[in-house]
XYZ file of C-alpha atoms in Angstrom:
772
model
C 15.231 -20.665 27.161
C 15.381 -16.844 26.905
C 18.845 -17.054 25.308
C 17.588 -19.606 22.773
C 14.637 -17.370 21.844
C 16.979 -14.400 21.495
C 19.260 -16.350 19.156
C 16.316 -17.529 17.051
C 14.923 -13.977 16.849
C 18.317 -12.614 15.827
C 18.725 -15.298 13.154
C 15.255 -14.605 11.760
C 15.995 -10.877 11.704
C 19.208 -11.479 9.750
C 17.426 -13.760 7.282
C 14.585 -11.242 6.827
C 17.069 -8.386 6.379
C 19.028 -10.322 3.781
C 15.825 -11.335 2.026
C 14.581 -7.744 2.072
C 17.851 -6.580 0.535
C 17.543 -9.093 -2.269
C 13.910 -8.301 -2.865
C 14.716 -4.620 -2.646
C 16.602 -4.689 -5.971
C 14.919 -7.200 -8.198
C 16.576 -5.605 -11.225
C 20.089 -6.854 -10.394
C 18.828 -10.155 -9.053
C 17.163 -10.940 -12.415
C 20.563 -11.202 -14.170
C 19.049 -9.727 -17.362
C 21.232 -10.136 -20.454
C 19.380 -7.621 -22.637
C 17.332 -4.463 -22.372
C 14.130 -6.360 -23.217
C 14.723 -8.841 -20.407
C 15.502 -5.982 -18.020
C 12.315 -3.977 -18.502
C 10.211 -7.099 -18.010
C 11.624 -7.592 -14.513
C 9.670 -4.691 -13.038
C 8.637 -1.063 -13.391
C 11.598 0.141 -11.277
C 14.200 -1.285 -13.629
C 16.079 0.638 -16.293
C 18.844 -0.301 -18.731
C 21.962 1.822 -19.262
C 22.794 2.113 -22.974
C 26.087 3.982 -22.428
C 28.805 1.835 -24.105
C 31.377 3.007 -21.515
C 29.191 2.325 -18.490
C 30.552 -1.040 -17.336
C 33.674 -1.218 -15.213
C 36.215 -3.961 -15.567
C 34.842 -7.250 -14.330
C 31.204 -6.175 -14.399
C 28.840 -8.427 -16.350
C 26.460 -7.122 -19.014
C 23.572 -7.752 -16.623
C 24.946 -4.950 -14.413
C 23.432 -2.507 -16.909
C 20.032 -3.435 -15.487
C 19.427 -1.632 -12.215
C 17.015 0.644 -10.393
C 16.826 4.116 -11.934
C 18.244 5.965 -8.935
C 21.110 3.490 -8.651
C 21.942 3.960 -12.340
C 21.961 7.732 -11.846
C 24.330 7.485 -8.896
C 26.618 5.294 -10.972
C 26.801 7.967 -13.649
C 24.131 6.825 -16.084
C 21.033 8.970 -16.377
C 18.763 10.910 -18.671
C 18.789 9.845 -22.315
C 21.253 7.043 -21.602
C 18.645 5.043 -19.650
C 15.954 2.977 -21.375
C 12.835 3.083 -19.225
C 9.665 2.772 -21.348
C 6.387 3.515 -19.595
C 2.870 2.227 -20.156
C 0.050 4.334 -21.548
C -3.658 4.277 -22.376
C -5.978 5.599 -25.071
C -9.770 5.839 -24.801
C -11.221 4.978 -28.204
C -14.940 5.179 -27.451
C -16.279 7.311 -24.623
C -19.991 7.918 -25.128
C -21.509 9.591 -22.061
C -24.051 7.688 -19.948
C -27.645 8.469 -20.843
C -29.601 11.053 -18.863
C -33.144 10.011 -19.603
C -36.389 10.638 -17.761
C -39.533 8.577 -17.966
C -41.911 10.207 -20.401
C -39.122 11.700 -22.497
C -38.630 10.829 -26.128
C -38.464 7.065 -26.479
C -35.008 5.733 -27.349
C -34.041 2.500 -28.989
C -32.301 0.110 -26.570
C -29.044 0.413 -28.527
C -29.141 4.205 -28.065
C -29.180 3.951 -24.257
C -25.767 3.986 -22.526
C -25.345 2.866 -18.922
C -21.585 2.221 -18.877
C -18.682 4.520 -19.805
C -16.136 4.288 -21.453
C -16.932 1.607 -23.994
C -13.565 0.906 -25.641
C -9.938 1.616 -24.777
C -6.376 0.419 -25.384
C -3.780 -0.116 -22.657
C -0.055 -0.390 -23.234
C 1.370 -2.436 -20.341
C 4.905 -2.418 -18.950
C 5.627 -5.353 -16.638
C 4.892 -4.501 -13.020
C 3.356 -1.099 -13.833
C -0.435 -0.948 -13.370
C -2.617 1.029 -15.754
C -5.766 2.375 -14.113
C -8.949 3.902 -15.472
C -12.370 4.867 -14.153
C -15.548 3.126 -15.248
C -18.928 4.821 -14.736
C -22.247 3.041 -14.378
C -25.598 4.832 -14.331
C -28.870 2.982 -13.974
C -30.957 4.422 -16.807
C -34.498 5.621 -16.336
C -37.277 3.819 -18.235
C -34.890 1.065 -19.380
C -36.555 -1.693 -21.491
C -37.237 -5.096 -19.888
C -37.767 -8.554 -21.425
C -39.327 -11.113 -19.048
C -39.686 -14.796 -19.896
C -41.910 -16.891 -17.601
C -40.740 -20.529 -17.478
C -43.243 -22.720 -15.630
C -43.266 -26.268 -14.338
C -46.389 -27.923 -15.782
C -46.148 -31.168 -13.860
C -49.452 -32.311 -12.315
C -48.774 -30.779 -8.879
C -48.811 -27.287 -10.469
C -52.423 -27.594 -11.731
C -53.892 -24.846 -9.482
C -50.870 -22.593 -10.161
C -51.565 -22.687 -13.917
C -55.041 -21.243 -13.345
C -53.573 -18.140 -11.647
C -50.845 -17.699 -14.272
C -53.406 -17.642 -17.134
C -54.202 -13.998 -16.333
C -50.604 -13.052 -15.519
C -49.908 -11.301 -18.845
C -52.227 -8.298 -18.581
C -51.755 -7.937 -14.813
C -47.970 -8.033 -15.039
C -47.971 -5.605 -18.007
C -49.932 -3.164 -15.857
C -47.575 -3.416 -12.897
C -44.388 -3.259 -14.990
C -45.630 -0.129 -16.741
C -44.864 1.653 -13.467
C -41.187 0.754 -14.005
C -40.757 0.930 -17.779
C -42.744 1.926 -20.831
C -41.037 -0.781 -22.910
C -41.919 -4.205 -21.500
C -42.255 -7.557 -23.250
C -43.304 -10.919 -21.835
C -42.951 -14.523 -23.037
C -43.899 -17.976 -21.753
C -42.385 -21.448 -21.758
C -43.074 -24.676 -19.910
C -41.202 -27.811 -18.906
C -41.787 -31.148 -17.230
C -39.181 -33.868 -17.692
C -37.235 -35.910 -20.224
C -39.696 -38.019 -22.240
C -39.369 -41.668 -21.211
C -42.802 -42.936 -20.113
C -46.216 -41.226 -19.936
C -47.275 -41.171 -16.263
C -50.751 -39.799 -17.021
C -53.582 -42.262 -16.357
C -56.740 -42.462 -18.359
C -58.872 -40.496 -15.889
C -56.430 -37.560 -15.695
C -56.871 -34.517 -17.965
C -53.175 -34.111 -18.731
C -50.835 -34.148 -21.700
C -47.808 -36.360 -22.288
C -44.636 -35.155 -20.535
C -42.128 -33.082 -22.460
C -38.737 -31.601 -21.659
C -39.270 -27.975 -22.758
C -41.723 -26.053 -24.941
C -41.388 -22.420 -26.033
C -45.060 -21.444 -25.870
C -44.840 -17.703 -26.557
C -41.986 -15.664 -27.957
C -41.401 -12.355 -26.139
C -44.210 -9.941 -26.964
C -45.624 -6.642 -25.780
C -49.170 -8.047 -26.151
C -50.318 -9.104 -22.682
C -53.657 -10.432 -23.960
C -51.868 -12.817 -26.320
C -49.957 -14.124 -23.278
C -53.241 -14.778 -21.437
C -54.760 -16.530 -24.445
C -51.864 -18.909 -25.153
C -51.193 -19.723 -21.511
C -54.917 -20.397 -21.058
C -54.648 -23.172 -23.645
C -51.906 -25.033 -21.734
C -52.518 -28.311 -19.912
C -50.592 -29.849 -17.063
C -48.637 -33.113 -17.456
C -47.193 -35.774 -15.168
C -43.813 -36.978 -13.958
C -42.376 -40.195 -12.560
C -40.250 -38.599 -9.790
C -40.213 -35.381 -7.806
C -37.179 -33.585 -9.295
C -38.051 -31.938 -12.614
C -36.056 -31.353 -15.798
C -36.014 -27.588 -15.412
C -32.254 -27.299 -16.122
C -32.796 -28.523 -19.694
C -35.381 -25.768 -20.144
C -33.187 -23.029 -18.613
C -30.317 -23.976 -20.929
C -32.515 -23.708 -24.031
C -34.016 -20.381 -22.908
C -30.488 -19.027 -22.408
C -28.924 -20.145 -25.706
C -31.891 -19.942 -28.109
C -31.970 -16.155 -28.278
C -33.604 -15.894 -31.703
C -36.393 -18.308 -30.781
C -37.065 -16.558 -27.462
C -36.759 -13.072 -28.944
C -34.276 -11.642 -26.450
C -33.274 -8.000 -27.093
C -30.131 -6.255 -25.794
C -32.031 -4.975 -22.757
C -32.634 -6.160 -19.200
C -33.369 -9.884 -19.501
C -35.347 -11.582 -16.731
C -36.071 -15.304 -16.518
C -38.774 -16.297 -13.992
C -38.449 -20.002 -13.118
C -41.551 -21.311 -11.324
C -41.792 -24.772 -9.736
C -42.792 -26.694 -6.612
C -40.082 -29.351 -6.929
C -36.337 -29.880 -7.030
C -34.202 -30.329 -10.143
C -32.132 -32.908 -11.978
C -28.576 -31.984 -12.954
C -25.565 -33.471 -14.766
C -25.199 -37.205 -14.110
C -28.873 -37.884 -13.399
C -29.439 -38.735 -17.074
C -27.617 -42.001 -16.526
C -30.741 -43.222 -14.714
C -32.425 -43.248 -18.116
C -29.389 -44.438 -20.039
C -28.330 -40.923 -21.197
C -24.576 -40.415 -20.832
C -23.583 -37.687 -23.317
C -22.831 -34.367 -21.548
C -25.054 -31.446 -22.419
C -23.494 -29.502 -25.305
C -24.930 -26.089 -24.334
C -26.378 -25.444 -27.821
C -29.855 -24.617 -29.066
C -31.931 -27.626 -30.142
C -35.449 -26.220 -30.718
C -37.595 -27.475 -33.569
C -41.146 -26.203 -33.787
C -40.501 -24.618 -30.399
C -39.832 -28.014 -28.775
C -36.528 -29.238 -27.282
C -35.695 -32.255 -29.428
C -32.499 -33.616 -27.853
C -33.645 -34.330 -24.296
C -33.336 -38.076 -24.911
C -29.805 -37.622 -26.305
C -28.037 -35.190 -23.943
C -27.739 -35.328 -20.164
C -28.960 -32.476 -17.942
C -26.525 -29.534 -17.780
C -24.340 -28.974 -14.735
C -24.826 -25.955 -12.476
C -21.474 -24.488 -13.616
C -22.521 -24.882 -17.259
C -25.785 -23.058 -16.572
C -23.970 -20.255 -14.727
C -21.692 -19.732 -17.720
C -24.517 -19.627 -20.286
C -26.739 -17.358 -18.195
C -23.828 -14.964 -17.741
C -22.786 -15.094 -21.397
C -26.321 -14.150 -22.386
C -26.850 -11.532 -19.652
C -29.887 -13.260 -18.130
C -30.937 -12.579 -14.549
C -32.877 -15.431 -12.965
C -35.771 -15.199 -10.510
C -36.631 -18.495 -8.818
C -40.338 -18.493 -7.797
C -40.348 -21.536 -5.501
C -42.798 -22.966 -2.992
C -41.897 -22.948 0.707
C -40.838 -26.598 0.796
C -37.928 -26.178 -1.619
C -36.721 -22.741 -0.519
C -33.481 -24.040 1.139
C -32.465 -25.917 -2.031
C -32.944 -22.951 -4.358
C -31.321 -20.498 -1.940
C -28.192 -22.636 -2.143
C -28.530 -22.613 -5.933
C -28.897 -18.811 -5.900
C -25.529 -18.520 -4.126
C -23.939 -20.290 -7.101
C -25.636 -18.209 -9.793
C -24.652 -14.521 -9.808
C -27.443 -11.994 -10.325
C -30.223 -14.357 -9.284
C -32.969 -14.092 -6.670
C -35.325 -16.460 -4.839
C -38.931 -15.654 -3.929
C -41.441 -17.739 -1.985
C -44.304 -18.781 -4.244
C -47.683 -19.305 -2.572
C -49.306 -22.684 -2.938
C -51.406 -21.550 -5.934
C -49.020 -18.844 -7.330
C -51.429 -16.050 -6.412
C -48.537 -13.830 -5.249
C -46.392 -14.249 -8.346
C -46.674 -10.602 -9.530
C -45.491 -9.157 -6.220
C -42.751 -11.774 -6.127
C -41.503 -10.729 -9.592
C -41.611 -6.999 -8.808
C -39.713 -7.463 -5.526
C -37.099 -9.710 -7.126
C -36.606 -7.298 -10.033
C -36.078 -4.359 -7.659
C -33.562 -6.404 -5.694
C -31.604 -7.479 -8.777
C -31.609 -4.095 -10.496
C -30.416 -2.248 -7.368
C -27.082 -4.060 -7.445
C -24.345 -3.865 -10.063
C -21.582 -6.488 -10.128
C -18.695 -6.266 -12.589
C -17.177 -9.342 -14.181
C -14.366 -9.725 -16.684
C -13.542 -12.246 -19.364
C -10.608 -14.638 -19.046
C -7.274 -12.883 -18.524
C -4.066 -13.644 -20.386
C -1.314 -15.434 -18.478
C 0.494 -13.042 -16.144
C -2.228 -10.364 -16.285
C -4.076 -9.375 -13.107
C -7.001 -7.020 -12.503
C -8.181 -5.236 -9.343
C -11.348 -3.260 -8.648
C -12.171 -0.449 -6.249
C -15.785 0.677 -6.043
C -17.088 4.142 -5.156
C -20.766 3.673 -4.424
C -23.589 5.811 -3.053
C -23.087 7.876 0.096
C -19.291 7.637 -0.107
C -19.216 3.856 0.420
C -16.060 2.268 -1.037
C -15.029 -1.337 -1.524
C -11.875 -3.247 -2.413
C -11.017 -6.814 -3.354
C -14.114 -8.801 -4.267
C -16.282 -6.089 -2.708
C -14.647 -3.652 -5.125
C -16.582 -5.298 -7.961
C -20.045 -4.348 -6.699
C -22.305 -1.529 -5.556
C -25.680 -2.042 -3.880
C -28.823 -0.006 -3.174
C -28.661 1.742 -6.539
C -31.836 3.557 -7.468
C -32.939 4.554 -10.957
C -30.810 7.509 -12.100
C -27.987 6.829 -9.606
C -24.389 6.932 -10.852
C -21.526 4.935 -9.344
C -17.935 4.434 -10.441
C -15.166 1.866 -10.302
C -11.408 2.327 -10.440
C -9.974 -0.597 -12.380
C -6.236 -1.420 -12.442
C -4.719 -3.911 -14.877
C -1.142 -5.144 -14.418
C 1.035 -7.451 -16.505
C 3.545 -9.473 -14.488
C 5.277 -10.654 -17.643
C 5.006 -10.573 -21.398
C 2.765 -13.299 -22.829
C 4.237 -15.725 -25.320
C 5.211 -13.940 -28.519
C 4.041 -10.684 -26.919
C 0.817 -10.716 -28.928
C -1.964 -8.261 -28.017
C -4.881 -9.552 -25.965
C -8.462 -8.361 -25.548
C -10.522 -8.541 -22.378
C -14.069 -7.423 -21.696
C -15.647 -6.039 -18.530
C -19.394 -5.835 -18.053
C -22.009 -5.556 -15.314
C -23.643 -8.934 -14.702
C -27.084 -9.109 -16.248
C -26.435 -6.244 -18.665
C -25.584 -6.427 -22.342
C -23.271 -3.407 -22.338
C -19.533 -3.963 -21.876
C -16.129 -2.310 -21.994
C -13.700 -3.713 -24.531
C -10.031 -3.349 -23.566
C -7.174 -4.089 -25.971
C -3.917 -4.927 -24.178
C -0.562 -4.267 -25.824
C 2.586 -5.426 -24.049
C 5.910 -3.574 -23.884
C 8.358 -6.443 -24.291
C 11.317 -4.657 -25.916
C 13.117 -1.331 -25.499
C 12.953 1.364 -28.163
C 16.699 1.005 -28.753
C 16.090 -2.589 -29.822
C 14.748 -1.275 -33.144
C 18.123 0.309 -33.912
C 20.163 -2.837 -33.225
C 22.852 -3.926 -35.686
C 22.805 -7.617 -36.462
C 26.134 -9.434 -36.866
C 27.916 -6.301 -35.663
C 31.715 -6.073 -35.847
C 31.642 -4.765 -32.276
C 30.400 -8.181 -31.198
C 33.613 -10.016 -32.101
C 33.465 -10.147 -35.874
C 29.702 -10.400 -36.141
C 28.967 -12.992 -33.446
C 26.071 -11.005 -32.046
C 23.656 -8.103 -32.397
C 24.816 -4.774 -31.001
C 21.810 -3.106 -29.394
C 21.172 -0.783 -26.489
C 24.891 -0.343 -25.785
C 25.671 -4.054 -25.446
C 26.099 -7.212 -27.480
C 23.317 -9.767 -27.591
C 25.274 -12.854 -28.529
C 24.258 -15.366 -31.149
C 23.525 -18.894 -29.980
C 26.703 -20.671 -28.910
C 28.627 -17.445 -28.187
C 29.296 -15.844 -24.798
C 31.335 -13.034 -23.309
C 30.765 -9.315 -23.080
C 31.589 -8.974 -26.769
C 30.606 -12.530 -27.761
C 34.310 -13.195 -28.102
C 34.206 -16.782 -26.982
C 32.538 -20.030 -27.962
C 30.765 -22.007 -25.257
C 33.205 -24.840 -26.035
C 36.196 -22.675 -25.013
C 34.972 -21.554 -21.614
C 37.125 -23.919 -19.509
C 40.363 -23.561 -21.473
C 43.452 -23.492 -19.205
C 45.133 -20.889 -21.399
C 42.187 -18.541 -20.948
C 42.187 -19.079 -17.177
C 45.735 -17.664 -16.942
C 44.381 -14.273 -17.937
C 42.157 -14.294 -14.860
C 44.939 -14.761 -12.277
C 46.376 -11.617 -10.696
C 50.204 -11.512 -10.518
C 50.334 -15.127 -11.745
C 48.743 -16.208 -8.492
C 46.609 -19.274 -7.921
C 43.294 -17.543 -7.266
C 41.075 -17.124 -10.322
C 39.433 -13.697 -10.292
C 40.520 -13.238 -6.632
C 37.942 -15.903 -5.740
C 35.301 -13.254 -6.379
C 34.301 -14.154 -9.923
C 34.360 -16.592 -12.823
C 36.740 -16.630 -15.752
C 34.685 -16.379 -18.937
C 36.592 -16.358 -22.192
C 39.739 -15.162 -20.430
C 37.946 -12.285 -18.719
C 36.762 -12.118 -15.139
C 33.045 -11.757 -14.627
C 32.596 -10.856 -10.983
C 30.150 -12.662 -8.741
C 27.060 -10.965 -7.414
C 26.606 -10.516 -3.700
C 23.518 -11.438 -1.689
C 23.034 -7.722 -1.149
C 22.560 -6.461 -4.725
C 23.888 -3.021 -3.703
C 27.293 -4.563 -3.049
C 29.495 -5.265 -6.093
C 32.861 -6.686 -6.977
C 34.744 -5.060 -9.848
C 38.198 -4.735 -11.389
C 40.089 -6.739 -13.977
C 40.579 -9.518 -11.412
C 37.483 -8.757 -9.298
C 39.888 -7.456 -6.660
C 37.897 -4.283 -6.013
C 34.592 -3.834 -4.251
C 32.291 -1.063 -3.085
C 31.554 -2.285 0.438
C 34.890 -2.726 2.268
C 35.667 0.966 2.925
C 36.014 2.688 6.304
C 32.814 3.428 8.159
C 31.675 6.211 10.487
C 28.519 6.094 12.609
C 28.024 2.612 11.168
C 27.682 4.118 7.682
C 29.885 3.306 4.737
C 32.105 6.362 4.094
C 30.127 8.115 6.807
C 27.194 8.463 4.424
C 29.085 11.310 2.728
C 30.836 9.503 -0.094
C 31.022 6.374 -2.204
C 33.259 3.363 -1.919
C 35.410 2.617 -4.952
C 37.907 -0.212 -4.864
C 37.919 -0.139 -1.044
C 38.706 3.602 -0.858
C 36.179 6.302 0.056
C 35.637 8.991 -2.578
C 34.182 11.791 -0.469
C 31.429 14.176 -1.464
C 32.186 17.897 -1.713
C 33.047 19.524 1.667
C 33.939 16.192 3.269
C 37.309 14.545 3.862
C 38.914 11.782 5.900
C 39.314 8.050 5.309
C 35.633 7.563 6.213
C 34.438 10.937 4.848
C 33.507 11.851 8.398
C 35.334 15.211 8.547
C 33.313 18.192 7.354
C 35.127 21.085 5.656
C 32.174 23.357 6.288
C 33.139 26.085 8.804
C 29.665 27.562 9.329
C 29.242 25.488 12.495
C 32.386 27.168 13.918
C 31.225 30.691 13.154
C 30.659 32.773 16.315
C 28.116 35.551 16.723
C 30.872 38.086 16.005
C 31.392 36.365 12.608
C 34.812 35.083 13.684
C 35.865 31.458 13.422
C 35.837 30.086 16.989
C 35.815 33.677 18.333
C 39.437 33.932 17.237
C 40.411 31.575 20.069
C 40.771 28.323 18.167
C 40.685 26.466 14.843
C 37.810 24.736 13.026
C 38.530 21.028 12.562
C 35.904 18.778 10.958
C 33.203 21.330 11.716
C 34.118 21.610 15.423
C 36.085 24.324 17.243
C 39.363 23.256 18.879
C 40.043 26.031 21.401
C 43.751 26.969 21.570
C 43.328 28.833 24.897
C 42.564 26.217 27.578
C 40.506 28.728 29.588
C 37.812 28.808 26.901
C 35.153 26.248 26.070
C 31.903 25.918 24.102
C 30.939 25.318 20.453
C 32.717 28.522 19.377
C 35.178 28.958 22.317
C 32.833 31.545 23.814
C 32.657 30.230 27.387
C 35.279 30.970 30.074
C 34.248 29.336 33.344
C 37.319 30.659 35.203
C 37.345 34.232 33.961
C 36.713 37.184 36.405
C 33.101 38.201 36.788
C 31.670 34.684 36.239
C 30.577 34.311 39.861
C 28.832 37.675 39.988
C 27.139 36.963 36.628
C 25.424 33.805 37.883
C 24.971 34.749 41.572
C 21.290 35.752 41.447
C 20.247 32.678 39.457
C 22.107 30.290 41.748
C 20.529 31.990 44.776
C 16.950 31.722 43.485
C 17.397 28.138 42.175
C 19.100 26.824 45.337
C 17.415 28.828 48.127
C 14.365 30.530 46.589
C 15.638 33.993 47.501
C 17.218 36.971 45.818
C 16.215 39.495 43.186
C 15.208 36.879 40.600
C 13.086 34.640 42.792
C 9.898 35.795 41.000
C 11.325 35.193 37.493
C 13.588 32.287 38.355
C 11.967 29.679 36.143
C 12.016 31.987 33.137
C 15.510 33.483 33.528
C 17.546 30.835 35.300
C 16.931 27.480 33.598
C 20.103 27.599 31.526
C 22.235 25.403 33.821
C 22.002 22.076 35.607
C 21.896 22.465 39.404
C 23.482 19.846 41.655
C 23.319 20.250 45.441
C 26.050 18.878 47.734
C 26.182 18.536 51.553
C 29.253 20.654 52.292
C 32.143 22.498 50.681
C 34.345 19.386 50.623
C 31.921 17.785 48.180
C 32.249 20.557 45.600
C 34.191 19.637 42.405
C 37.849 20.528 42.557
C 39.964 22.174 39.814
C 41.630 19.834 37.340
C 39.116 17.002 37.699
C 37.672 16.925 34.158
C 37.109 20.422 32.788
C 37.824 24.019 33.913
C 35.591 25.355 36.670
C 35.297 28.435 38.913
C 34.871 28.303 42.719
C 32.510 31.047 43.866
C 31.727 32.556 47.303
C 28.847 35.034 47.339
C 26.675 36.796 49.975
C 22.889 36.674 49.992
C 20.481 39.470 51.034
C 20.810 38.384 54.685
C 24.613 38.611 54.566
C 25.013 34.850 54.563
C 27.765 33.261 52.490
C 26.882 30.565 49.961
C 29.388 28.507 48.025
C 29.151 27.024 44.525
C 31.156 26.066 41.445
C 30.394 27.004 37.852
C 31.627 24.952 34.863
C 30.835 23.891 31.326
C 31.173 20.125 30.913
C 32.476 18.189 27.941
C 28.982 18.121 26.435
C 28.901 21.953 26.536
C 26.267 21.801 29.283
C 26.499 24.421 32.057
C 26.757 22.878 35.536
C 26.419 24.484 38.979
C 27.303 22.554 42.150
C 26.074 24.393 45.278
C 26.379 23.694 49.032
C 22.794 23.131 50.083
C 23.049 24.989 53.474
C 23.948 28.669 53.917
C 27.435 29.380 55.227
C 28.435 31.950 57.889
C 26.915 35.355 58.570
C 29.041 38.527 58.691
C 29.136 40.274 62.127
C 30.573 43.520 60.787
C 30.511 46.170 63.560
C 32.739 48.891 62.213
C 32.136 51.219 65.150
C 35.586 51.245 66.826
C 36.670 47.829 65.500
C 39.544 47.498 63.053
C 39.184 45.466 59.915
C 40.960 42.420 61.209
C 38.510 42.221 64.084
C 35.588 41.661 61.748
C 34.385 38.162 62.455
C 32.431 35.684 60.430
C 29.757 34.088 62.525
C 27.663 31.021 61.940
C 24.222 32.014 60.677
C 22.425 29.968 63.306
C 20.067 30.960 66.106
C 21.823 32.798 69.001
C 20.390 35.358 71.388
C 22.243 38.201 73.037
C 20.782 39.392 76.304
C 20.993 43.049 75.313
C 17.724 44.494 73.987
C 16.769 41.734 71.586
C 19.870 41.789 69.339
C 20.802 38.426 67.953
C 24.225 37.169 67.056
C 26.394 34.116 67.351
C 28.253 33.367 70.523
C 31.694 34.015 69.042
C 31.173 37.806 68.736
C 29.483 38.022 72.114
C 32.580 36.645 73.830
C 34.962 39.236 72.343
C 36.132 42.067 74.638
C 34.110 45.271 74.206
C 31.436 43.576 72.149
C 28.650 44.466 74.586
C 29.606 48.135 74.509
C 29.606 48.255 70.768
C 26.304 46.455 70.755
C 24.862 49.105 73.081
C 26.152 51.818 70.749
C 24.594 50.077 67.795
C 21.278 50.012 69.617
C 21.445 53.666 70.590
C 22.475 54.720 67.086
C 20.908 52.133 64.768
C 21.592 54.146 61.622
C 25.302 54.650 62.440
C 27.396 53.614 59.427
C 28.885 50.187 59.681
C 26.516 48.986 62.393
C 23.983 46.348 61.388
C 21.273 44.462 63.132
C 21.827 40.795 62.986
């Protein structure tokens, strides 16, 4: 099972790697035949216009490549077509800084969004970004239209609304000095009159515009006071018909280009598209204004509008909706609110006595949030938003369209990026608009598309270069006329499979066409493309490639050259079949400024020492030279036994070698094993021998092998003893019976030893006599 998983993982890795390679160079993969096609592939792609750029066997599409790849292949600077996008701001009026009580401005003179108009020039795959500012203006005008259900169940509510005008004008004056209010009513499509003779009610109607928007609150009270309730046959009301007419009949309602609020008040549900069939009405609502004498006249002719249709019309006309609904129908209208952007739901008391507070709260909620929307985008065009809101809060994706908790006078911004994935049909300019929902202001953006290279303008139609006028010579290549192919349009599509032409594609009259690495087109080999777009076949017969050269460290040409026709062409200061031999001698330079200390030669950046005694990066180390043992004695002593002159500074001064302890002298490395070494025998402060070897291994690391136990102690009693009588004694515990002197048993057994020991005791400072 583990082996199977390993194989699957390996296969997936290979597939992903191959896929990543292909995706990594979309320019070559696109097989672009012209400069215009090339630059539409992506922002990384450029087109080489140099007429001499292509090698034998390379197709015209090889001119299209990533910019860095083109440069490496010898095409750069002015020879590369690589147009870039741009932007121009055409209207950039600053947002209005206005305080309440300041000079009154006309609504059209107030600016809450900046900039207002700009032009973007788009290159495929290259985003163009700009910043959009929004500032909630102080004392901004408000139009509020109160649309009320006048079915019989709303009788007590009407009594409270009759005085709404003056009361609401008073409350709204705390928010704005420019407030207007209007009133409309609705019941249901007119089919039958449900009012009975003993009821004081009027015949049902679909929608009536009672009062056009006005700044006269008393007029509102007067006209609303004259209204009478009506009746209905079923619970859902025809409010959607009324909302549609309020939205699209701007002149009748009196909407200005200011904040537009629609308060929809009812204690019932709603009919929507399809319900008209119950009364025999099948024509879909047309979304147009049908008011005559302020009455909706086509309710019997058109069905109710759909929710989506209402959402569109409310948005198109920048109307923010406040649903003032009784407790019973709250769940229904909360679901509706989720479908209508910039809308709010408030709970209406049974007799509408709380309607003013409901409106104020809903307005504050709606106005504290800004949500950007854009018009329909052209095919292949995408847009992204990033918001920068109050207190450093940022958002991306859908959250990048909005900012919340905005107070009057607050300023927020949005970074907007627009990208074209392709040129639209015919490359015609497009216009899109971006605006905050519920506001009349918008940003108009003209989009121009870069679909051709600049060199296209200088093309020569029916050029002689393109085989007697069979194509247009532009951007360094022929763009063939219909029915012609080949690098120079030299062949008709009918001649492609001619046997005579195929002979020109066989090397040395062999059987393989284009070395099995290409196709014969018009008698000329056009080499195949590899899965890895960085790998290419070339040559008259596609017999060359740039990927079958020697490698070093798993890199083609050692990473220090390029592969041409299966031979490495090395960079400066590199040589060898795989460009893995450096000609730089700085790495061989010793501290005395000599190459390899004068003891060797520099080959491929490494010293080859001619004297076998020397080692190291610059032949500076001689493990077997005199003085080596004495040089390292103190460090070996402190590292191995914790004694000696350097025991206090051992860690600082003696960490330059690797220490390996062995049991006895037989385990020490012997000469000639792998690299030169020195056998050392040194005495410690207590006259004990210790044995070690010093060497520099093949990795230029210093190594010390040391016997982990001390050797023998010197019993050197020079008083009357000749040199050859000096004896080496084991440095172990041994007691001599004479006056506390200690020594090994071997000395004690020698003739005359006791006498000499006595003399040493009597004359302890006598030269050559030591206490042991």
